[in-house]
Amino acid sequence: MKKFPDGFLWGASTSSMQVEGGIENNDWAEAARLGKTPPMGLACDHYNRFEEDLDIVQSLHHNAFRFSIEWARIEPKEGVFDEKELAHYRDVVRACRVRGLEPFVCIWHFSLPLWFVQRGSFGKKDSPDIFARYAKKVAETLGDEVKFYLTINEPLVWVGEHGKILGGTPGFSPNPFLGLHYLHQLIRAHKSAYAVIKSLNPHAHVGVAKHNFSFVGVGFLGNIVAGVSQYLWNRYFLNALIGYQDFIGIQFYQRLFFWQSKTEEQAAPKSDIGWQLHPEGIYDVLKEASRYTLPIYITESGVADAKDQFRREFIVESLRAVHRAIDDGVDVRGYLHWSLLDNYEFQHGFSMKFGLVHVDHEQGQKRTVRSSAQAYADIVKDNSRLRT
């Protein structure tokens, strides 16, 4: 039996736009109206069913829950905040607390208010100040009931992947020079938000959710490309935040190979989304992140698996690798699986099933706990032990 440290946090993650439903005033809703992405509609109706979903979380013996604030809900017009919607998120935090769940609050998870996009998104010089104003309102509302804040979810993914998908939407562009500008604006935005949250709640722990890869080089040239990629993707942003993070949120899904043979690539098991399954690669990512000598929380890691045939093994092997990293001195303090629910996966719509809980979007959003979720619950319940 492998015992995890006392106080280790176990849970699952969600994102407001991907699960809440009923959001029509952000950039992704607009992209859907323009036919660029699938419509989200009710999503999982988590906005109305969050207590039911948190009851499921509690039944699975989790002690933490990550969710995000929908900026377009609470600031529907520039500088105008909706107190009713702010109260909703305060209710979510309190619902976590009464169930013994430590809330991890992500302030921005990809989707942006239309007014912010139309004024130039993060391309505008004053956008970090606008973001900090929003972060301040969130922190003022939630007060000391929230200990953990993630300011930004996967900054390089937003700048890169989502920028290409929404290339025609105001505020997004596949232009690499604009992308670099956006990235530096996000660095400024995080630092500004960090400062304002800490000024309101000095005891808050503030970080980012950083999506990192395990880069593997094959051959001389492959090793060079892997090393450069590792620096540019995994470290550049985190290096810029030194002194402005209290912990690092690590998100891991894939190993990327430069250059894997066609035979090896074809033989590797893959998730429904086509990503190779190498859960043990999280060890490399955690060891690399330990250079910053900060506590690490895994804020996302998961697999698209509609038939639930890989998820249990993915979780177990991921946790073996996490435990190995802890044994080797990495200060890992929590694991939050992606995701709690089968949700709206952006350009993939509802076709990719990452959830511990299956949601039947055609049958009244019916929830069904998957067997892999029960296997994860057994690990959590068994005094945080993982069988060898």
Coordinates of C-alpha atoms in Angstrom, one line a residue:
M1 CA 0.0 0.0 0.0
K2 CA 1.3 3.5 -0.9
K3 CA 0.2 6.1 1.5
F4 CA -0.2 9.7 0.4
P5 CA 0.7 12.6 2.7
D6 CA -1.7 13.6 5.5
G7 CA -3.9 16.4 4.3
F8 CA -3.6 15.4 0.6
L9 CA -6.5 16.9 -1.4
W10 CA -8.5 14.7 -3.7
G11 CA -11.2 15.9 -6.1
A12 CA -12.3 16.7 -9.5
S13 CA -12.5 19.9 -11.7
T14 CA -15.1 21.7 -13.8
S15 CA -15.3 24.9 -15.8
S16 CA -18.3 27.2 -15.7
M17 CA -18.9 27.6 -19.5
Q18 CA -18.4 23.8 -20.0
V19 CA -21.0 22.7 -17.4
E20 CA -23.3 25.5 -16.4
G21 CA -25.4 26.1 -19.5
G22 CA -27.5 29.1 -20.4
I23 CA -24.6 31.5 -21.1
E24 CA -25.1 33.6 -24.2
N25 CA -23.0 36.7 -23.7
N26 CA -19.5 35.3 -24.0
D27 CA -17.1 34.7 -27.0
W28 CA -17.8 31.0 -27.3
A29 CA -21.5 31.5 -27.4
E30 CA -21.0 34.1 -30.1
A31 CA -18.7 31.7 -32.0
A32 CA -21.4 29.0 -31.9
R33 CA -24.0 31.5 -33.3
L34 CA -21.6 32.2 -36.1
G35 CA -21.3 28.4 -36.8
K36 CA -17.6 28.2 -35.8
T37 CA -18.1 25.9 -32.8
P38 CA -21.0 23.6 -31.6
P39 CA -23.6 25.2 -29.5
M40 CA -23.4 24.6 -25.7
G41 CA -27.1 25.2 -24.8
L42 CA -27.8 23.9 -21.3
A43 CA -24.5 22.1 -21.2
C44 CA -24.9 20.0 -17.9
D45 CA -27.2 22.5 -16.3
H46 CA -24.7 22.6 -13.4
Y47 CA -25.8 26.2 -12.7
N48 CA -29.1 24.9 -11.4
R49 CA -27.9 21.5 -10.3
F50 CA -24.7 22.3 -8.5
E51 CA -25.9 21.0 -5.2
E52 CA -26.9 17.7 -6.7
D53 CA -23.4 17.5 -8.3
L54 CA -21.7 18.3 -5.1
D55 CA -23.6 15.6 -3.4
I56 CA -22.1 13.2 -5.9
V57 CA -18.7 14.6 -5.2
Q58 CA -19.2 14.1 -1.5
S59 CA -20.5 10.5 -2.1
L60 CA -17.2 9.8 -3.9
H61 CA -15.2 10.8 -0.8
H62 CA -13.5 13.7 -2.4
N63 CA -12.3 16.6 -0.1
A64 CA -11.8 19.2 -2.8
F65 CA -13.6 20.7 -5.8
R66 CA -12.4 23.0 -8.5
F67 CA -14.8 25.3 -10.4
S68 CA -14.6 28.5 -12.3
I69 CA -16.3 31.8 -12.3
E70 CA -18.1 32.9 -15.5
W71 CA -16.8 36.4 -16.0
A72 CA -19.6 37.2 -18.5
R73 CA -22.2 36.3 -15.8
I74 CA -21.0 38.6 -13.1
E75 CA -19.8 41.5 -15.3
P76 CA -22.3 41.4 -18.2
K77 CA -21.4 45.0 -19.2
E78 CA -18.1 46.7 -18.7
G79 CA -17.9 47.9 -15.1
V80 CA -21.4 46.7 -14.2
F81 CA -21.5 43.7 -11.8
D82 CA -24.5 41.5 -11.2
E83 CA -24.9 41.0 -7.5
K84 CA -27.3 38.1 -8.0
E85 CA -24.7 36.2 -10.0
L86 CA -22.0 37.0 -7.5
A87 CA -24.3 35.6 -4.8
H88 CA -24.7 32.4 -6.8
Y89 CA -21.0 31.7 -6.8
R90 CA -20.9 32.5 -3.1
D91 CA -23.6 29.8 -2.6
V92 CA -21.4 27.4 -4.6
V93 CA -18.5 28.0 -2.2
R94 CA -20.7 27.6 0.8
A95 CA -22.2 24.4 -0.6
C96 CA -18.6 23.1 -0.9
R97 CA -17.8 24.0 2.6
V98 CA -20.8 22.3 4.2
R99 CA -19.8 19.1 2.4
G100 CA -16.3 19.2 3.6
L101 CA -14.9 20.2 0.2
E102 CA -12.0 22.6 -0.2
P103 CA -13.0 25.0 -3.1
F104 CA -10.4 25.8 -5.7
V105 CA -11.8 28.9 -7.6
C106 CA -10.5 29.6 -11.1
I107 CA -11.2 33.2 -12.0
W108 CA -10.9 32.7 -15.7
H109 CA -11.2 29.5 -17.7
F110 CA -11.0 30.4 -21.4
S111 CA -14.4 32.1 -22.0
L112 CA -14.6 35.9 -22.1
P113 CA -17.4 38.5 -21.9
L114 CA -18.4 39.7 -25.4
W115 CA -17.8 43.3 -24.3
F116 CA -14.2 42.5 -23.3
V117 CA -13.5 40.8 -26.6
Q118 CA -15.1 43.6 -28.6
R119 CA -12.9 46.2 -26.9
G120 CA -9.8 44.2 -27.9
S121 CA -9.5 41.4 -25.4
F122 CA -6.1 41.0 -23.9
G123 CA -4.6 42.9 -26.8
K124 CA -5.5 46.2 -25.2
K125 CA -2.9 47.9 -23.0
D126 CA -5.3 48.3 -20.1
S127 CA -6.6 44.7 -20.2
P128 CA -4.6 43.5 -17.2
D129 CA -6.1 46.3 -15.1
I130 CA -9.6 45.3 -16.3
F131 CA -8.9 41.7 -15.4
A132 CA -7.6 42.8 -12.0
R133 CA -10.8 44.8 -11.3
Y134 CA -12.8 41.6 -12.1
A135 CA -10.5 39.5 -9.9
K136 CA -10.9 42.0 -7.1
K137 CA -14.7 41.8 -7.2
V138 CA -14.6 38.0 -7.1
A139 CA -12.2 38.0 -4.1
E140 CA -14.3 40.7 -2.3
T141 CA -17.4 38.6 -2.8
L142 CA -16.0 35.3 -1.7
G143 CA -13.9 36.7 1.2
D144 CA -12.0 34.3 3.4
E145 CA -14.2 31.4 2.5
V146 CA -11.9 30.7 -0.4
K147 CA -8.3 29.7 0.3
F148 CA -7.2 28.7 -3.2
Y149 CA -7.4 30.9 -6.3
L150 CA -6.3 30.1 -9.9
T151 CA -6.2 33.3 -11.8
I152 CA -5.8 31.9 -15.4
N153 CA -6.4 28.4 -16.8
E154 CA -3.9 27.2 -19.4
P155 CA -2.6 30.5 -20.7
L156 CA -0.6 29.0 -23.6
V157 CA -3.5 26.9 -24.7
W158 CA -5.7 30.0 -24.9
V159 CA -3.1 32.0 -26.8
G160 CA -2.3 29.1 -29.1
E161 CA -5.0 26.5 -29.7
H162 CA -8.1 28.6 -28.9
G163 CA -6.7 31.6 -30.8
K164 CA -6.6 29.5 -33.9
I165 CA -10.0 28.1 -33.5
L166 CA -11.6 31.5 -33.1
G167 CA -9.3 33.3 -35.5
G168 CA -12.1 35.4 -36.9
T169 CA -13.5 36.4 -33.5
P170 CA -12.4 39.8 -32.1
G171 CA -9.6 39.4 -29.7
F172 CA -8.2 36.2 -31.2
S173 CA -5.6 35.6 -33.9
P174 CA -3.3 32.8 -35.0
N175 CA -0.6 35.5 -35.7
P176 CA 2.4 34.3 -33.6
F177 CA 3.6 37.9 -32.9
L178 CA 0.1 38.9 -31.6
G179 CA 0.2 35.6 -29.6
L180 CA 3.4 36.6 -27.9
H181 CA 1.9 40.0 -27.1
Y182 CA -1.2 38.3 -25.6
L183 CA 1.1 36.0 -23.5
H184 CA 2.9 39.0 -22.0
Q185 CA -0.4 40.6 -21.3
L186 CA -1.6 37.5 -19.5
I187 CA 1.6 37.6 -17.4
R188 CA 0.7 41.2 -16.5
A189 CA -2.9 40.2 -15.8
H190 CA -1.9 37.5 -13.4
K191 CA 0.5 39.7 -11.5
S192 CA -2.1 42.4 -11.2
A193 CA -4.8 39.9 -10.0
Y194 CA -2.3 38.3 -7.6
A195 CA -1.5 41.6 -6.0
V196 CA -5.2 42.6 -5.6
I197 CA -6.3 39.2 -4.2
K198 CA -3.4 39.2 -1.7
S199 CA -4.2 42.7 -0.6
L200 CA -7.7 41.6 0.2
N201 CA -6.9 38.2 1.7
P202 CA -3.2 37.9 2.6
H203 CA -3.8 34.3 3.6
A204 CA -5.1 33.3 0.2
H205 CA -3.0 31.0 -2.0
V206 CA -2.9 32.2 -5.5
G207 CA -1.5 30.4 -8.6
V208 CA -2.2 29.6 -12.2
A209 CA -3.4 26.4 -13.8
K210 CA -0.5 25.5 -16.2
H211 CA -0.9 22.9 -18.8
N212 CA 2.5 21.2 -19.3
F213 CA 3.6 18.3 -21.5
S214 CA 6.2 15.6 -21.0
F215 CA 8.3 16.2 -24.1
V216 CA 10.3 13.2 -25.3
G217 CA 13.0 13.5 -28.0
V218 CA 13.9 10.6 -30.3
G219 CA 17.4 10.9 -31.8
F220 CA 19.7 13.9 -31.8
L221 CA 17.4 16.4 -33.5
G222 CA 14.4 15.1 -31.6
N223 CA 16.2 15.8 -28.3
I224 CA 17.0 19.3 -29.3
V225 CA 13.4 20.1 -30.4
A226 CA 12.0 18.5 -27.2
G227 CA 14.4 20.6 -25.0
V228 CA 13.4 23.8 -26.8
S229 CA 9.7 23.0 -26.6
Q230 CA 10.1 22.1 -22.9
Y231 CA 11.5 25.5 -22.1
L232 CA 9.1 27.5 -24.3
W233 CA 5.9 25.7 -23.4
N234 CA 6.5 24.4 -19.8
R235 CA 8.9 27.0 -18.3
Y236 CA 8.7 30.4 -20.0
F237 CA 5.4 31.5 -18.5
L238 CA 6.2 30.1 -15.0
N239 CA 9.6 31.7 -15.0
A240 CA 7.9 35.1 -15.6
L241 CA 5.7 34.6 -12.5
I242 CA 8.4 33.9 -10.0
G243 CA 7.5 35.8 -6.9
Y244 CA 3.9 36.0 -7.9
Q245 CA 2.7 32.5 -7.1
D246 CA 2.0 30.7 -3.8
F247 CA 1.6 27.3 -5.5
I248 CA 1.6 25.9 -9.0
G249 CA -1.4 24.2 -10.6
I250 CA -0.2 21.5 -13.0
Q251 CA -2.4 20.1 -15.7
F252 CA -1.2 17.0 -17.6
Y253 CA -2.7 15.0 -20.4
Q254 CA 0.0 13.9 -22.8
R255 CA 3.5 13.0 -23.7
L256 CA 4.6 14.5 -27.0
F257 CA 7.3 12.8 -29.0
F258 CA 9.9 14.3 -31.4
W259 CA 10.1 12.1 -33.5
Q260 CA 8.4 8.9 -32.8
S261 CA 8.4 6.3 -35.5
K262 CA 5.1 5.7 -37.4
T263 CA 5.0 2.2 -36.1
E264 CA 5.3 3.2 -32.4
E265 CA 2.8 6.0 -32.9
Q266 CA 0.2 3.7 -34.5
A267 CA 0.8 1.0 -31.8
A268 CA 0.3 3.3 -28.8
P269 CA -3.1 3.2 -27.1
K270 CA -5.1 6.4 -27.6
S271 CA -8.0 8.1 -26.0
D272 CA -11.1 9.0 -27.9
I273 CA -9.6 12.4 -28.7
G274 CA -6.6 10.7 -30.2
W275 CA -4.0 11.5 -27.5
Q276 CA -1.6 8.8 -26.6
L277 CA -2.0 7.3 -23.2
H278 CA 1.1 7.8 -21.1
P279 CA -0.1 8.7 -17.6
E280 CA 3.3 7.9 -16.2
G281 CA 4.5 11.1 -18.0
I282 CA 3.1 13.2 -15.2
Y283 CA 6.2 12.2 -13.1
D284 CA 8.5 14.1 -15.5
V285 CA 6.2 17.2 -15.5
L286 CA 6.1 17.2 -11.7
K287 CA 9.9 16.8 -11.4
E288 CA 10.4 19.7 -13.8
A289 CA 7.9 21.9 -11.9
S290 CA 9.7 21.2 -8.6
R291 CA 12.4 23.6 -9.7
Y292 CA 10.2 26.5 -8.5
T293 CA 10.2 25.1 -4.9
L294 CA 6.5 25.8 -4.5
P295 CA 3.7 23.4 -3.5
I296 CA 2.1 21.7 -6.5
Y297 CA -1.5 20.8 -6.9
I298 CA -2.5 18.7 -10.0
T299 CA -5.5 20.8 -11.1
E300 CA -6.4 18.7 -14.1
S301 CA -5.5 15.3 -15.5
G302 CA -7.8 13.0 -17.3
V303 CA -8.8 11.0 -20.4
A304 CA -11.6 11.2 -23.0
D305 CA -13.1 7.7 -22.7
A306 CA -16.8 7.2 -23.5
K307 CA -16.6 3.5 -22.9
D308 CA -14.8 3.9 -19.6
Q309 CA -12.2 1.3 -20.6
F310 CA -9.0 3.3 -19.9
R311 CA -10.0 5.8 -17.2
R312 CA -9.4 3.5 -14.2
E313 CA -6.0 2.5 -15.3
F314 CA -5.2 6.1 -16.3
I315 CA -6.0 7.3 -12.8
V316 CA -4.1 4.5 -11.0
E317 CA -1.0 4.8 -13.2
S318 CA -1.1 8.6 -12.8
L319 CA -1.3 8.3 -9.1
R320 CA 1.6 5.8 -9.0
A321 CA 3.7 8.4 -10.8
V322 CA 2.5 11.1 -8.5
H323 CA 3.5 9.0 -5.5
R324 CA 6.9 8.3 -7.0
A325 CA 7.4 12.1 -7.5
I326 CA 6.5 12.6 -3.8
D327 CA 8.9 9.9 -2.8
D328 CA 11.6 11.8 -4.8
G329 CA 11.0 15.0 -2.9
V330 CA 8.4 16.8 -5.0
D331 CA 5.9 18.8 -2.9
V332 CA 2.7 17.5 -4.4
R333 CA -0.3 18.3 -2.2
G334 CA -3.4 17.4 -4.3
Y335 CA -4.9 15.7 -7.3
L336 CA -8.0 17.0 -9.1
H337 CA -9.2 14.8 -11.9
W338 CA -10.6 16.3 -15.1
S339 CA -13.4 16.2 -15.1
L340 CA -16.3 15.6 -12.8
L341 CA -18.9 15.6 -15.5
D342 CA -19.1 14.8 -19.2
N343 CA -19.2 18.4 -20.4
Y344 CA -18.9 20.8 -23.4
E345 CA -15.4 20.3 -24.8
F346 CA -15.2 23.5 -26.8
Q347 CA -14.6 22.6 -30.5
H348 CA -15.6 19.0 -29.9
G349 CA -19.0 19.9 -28.4
F350 CA -20.3 17.0 -26.3
S351 CA -18.6 14.2 -28.2
M352 CA -15.6 13.8 -25.9
K353 CA -16.4 12.2 -22.5
F354 CA -13.9 13.1 -19.8
G355 CA -16.3 12.8 -16.9
L356 CA -16.1 10.6 -13.8
V357 CA -19.9 11.0 -14.1
H358 CA -21.7 10.3 -17.3
V359 CA -24.2 13.0 -18.3
D360 CA -26.9 12.0 -20.8
H361 CA -27.5 15.3 -22.5
E362 CA -30.4 13.8 -24.5
Q363 CA -32.2 12.4 -21.5
G364 CA -32.7 15.3 -19.1
Q365 CA -29.0 15.6 -18.1
K366 CA -29.3 12.3 -16.2
R367 CA -26.1 11.7 -14.1
T368 CA -24.6 8.2 -13.9
V369 CA -21.4 7.6 -11.8
R370 CA -18.9 5.6 -13.9
S371 CA -17.1 2.5 -12.5
S372 CA -13.8 4.4 -12.8
A373 CA -15.2 7.0 -10.5
Q374 CA -15.9 4.3 -7.9
A375 CA -12.4 3.0 -8.3
Y376 CA -11.0 6.5 -7.7
A377 CA -13.3 6.8 -4.7
D378 CA -11.9 3.6 -3.3
I379 CA -8.4 5.0 -3.5
V380 CA -9.5 8.2 -1.7
K381 CA -11.6 6.4 0.9
D382 CA -8.9 3.9 1.8
N383 CA -7.1 6.3 4.0
S384 CA -5.6 7.9 0.8
R385 CA -3.8 4.6 0.0
L386 CA -2.9 3.2 -3.4
R387 CA -2.5 -0.5 -3.7
T388 CA 0.8 -1.7 -5.2

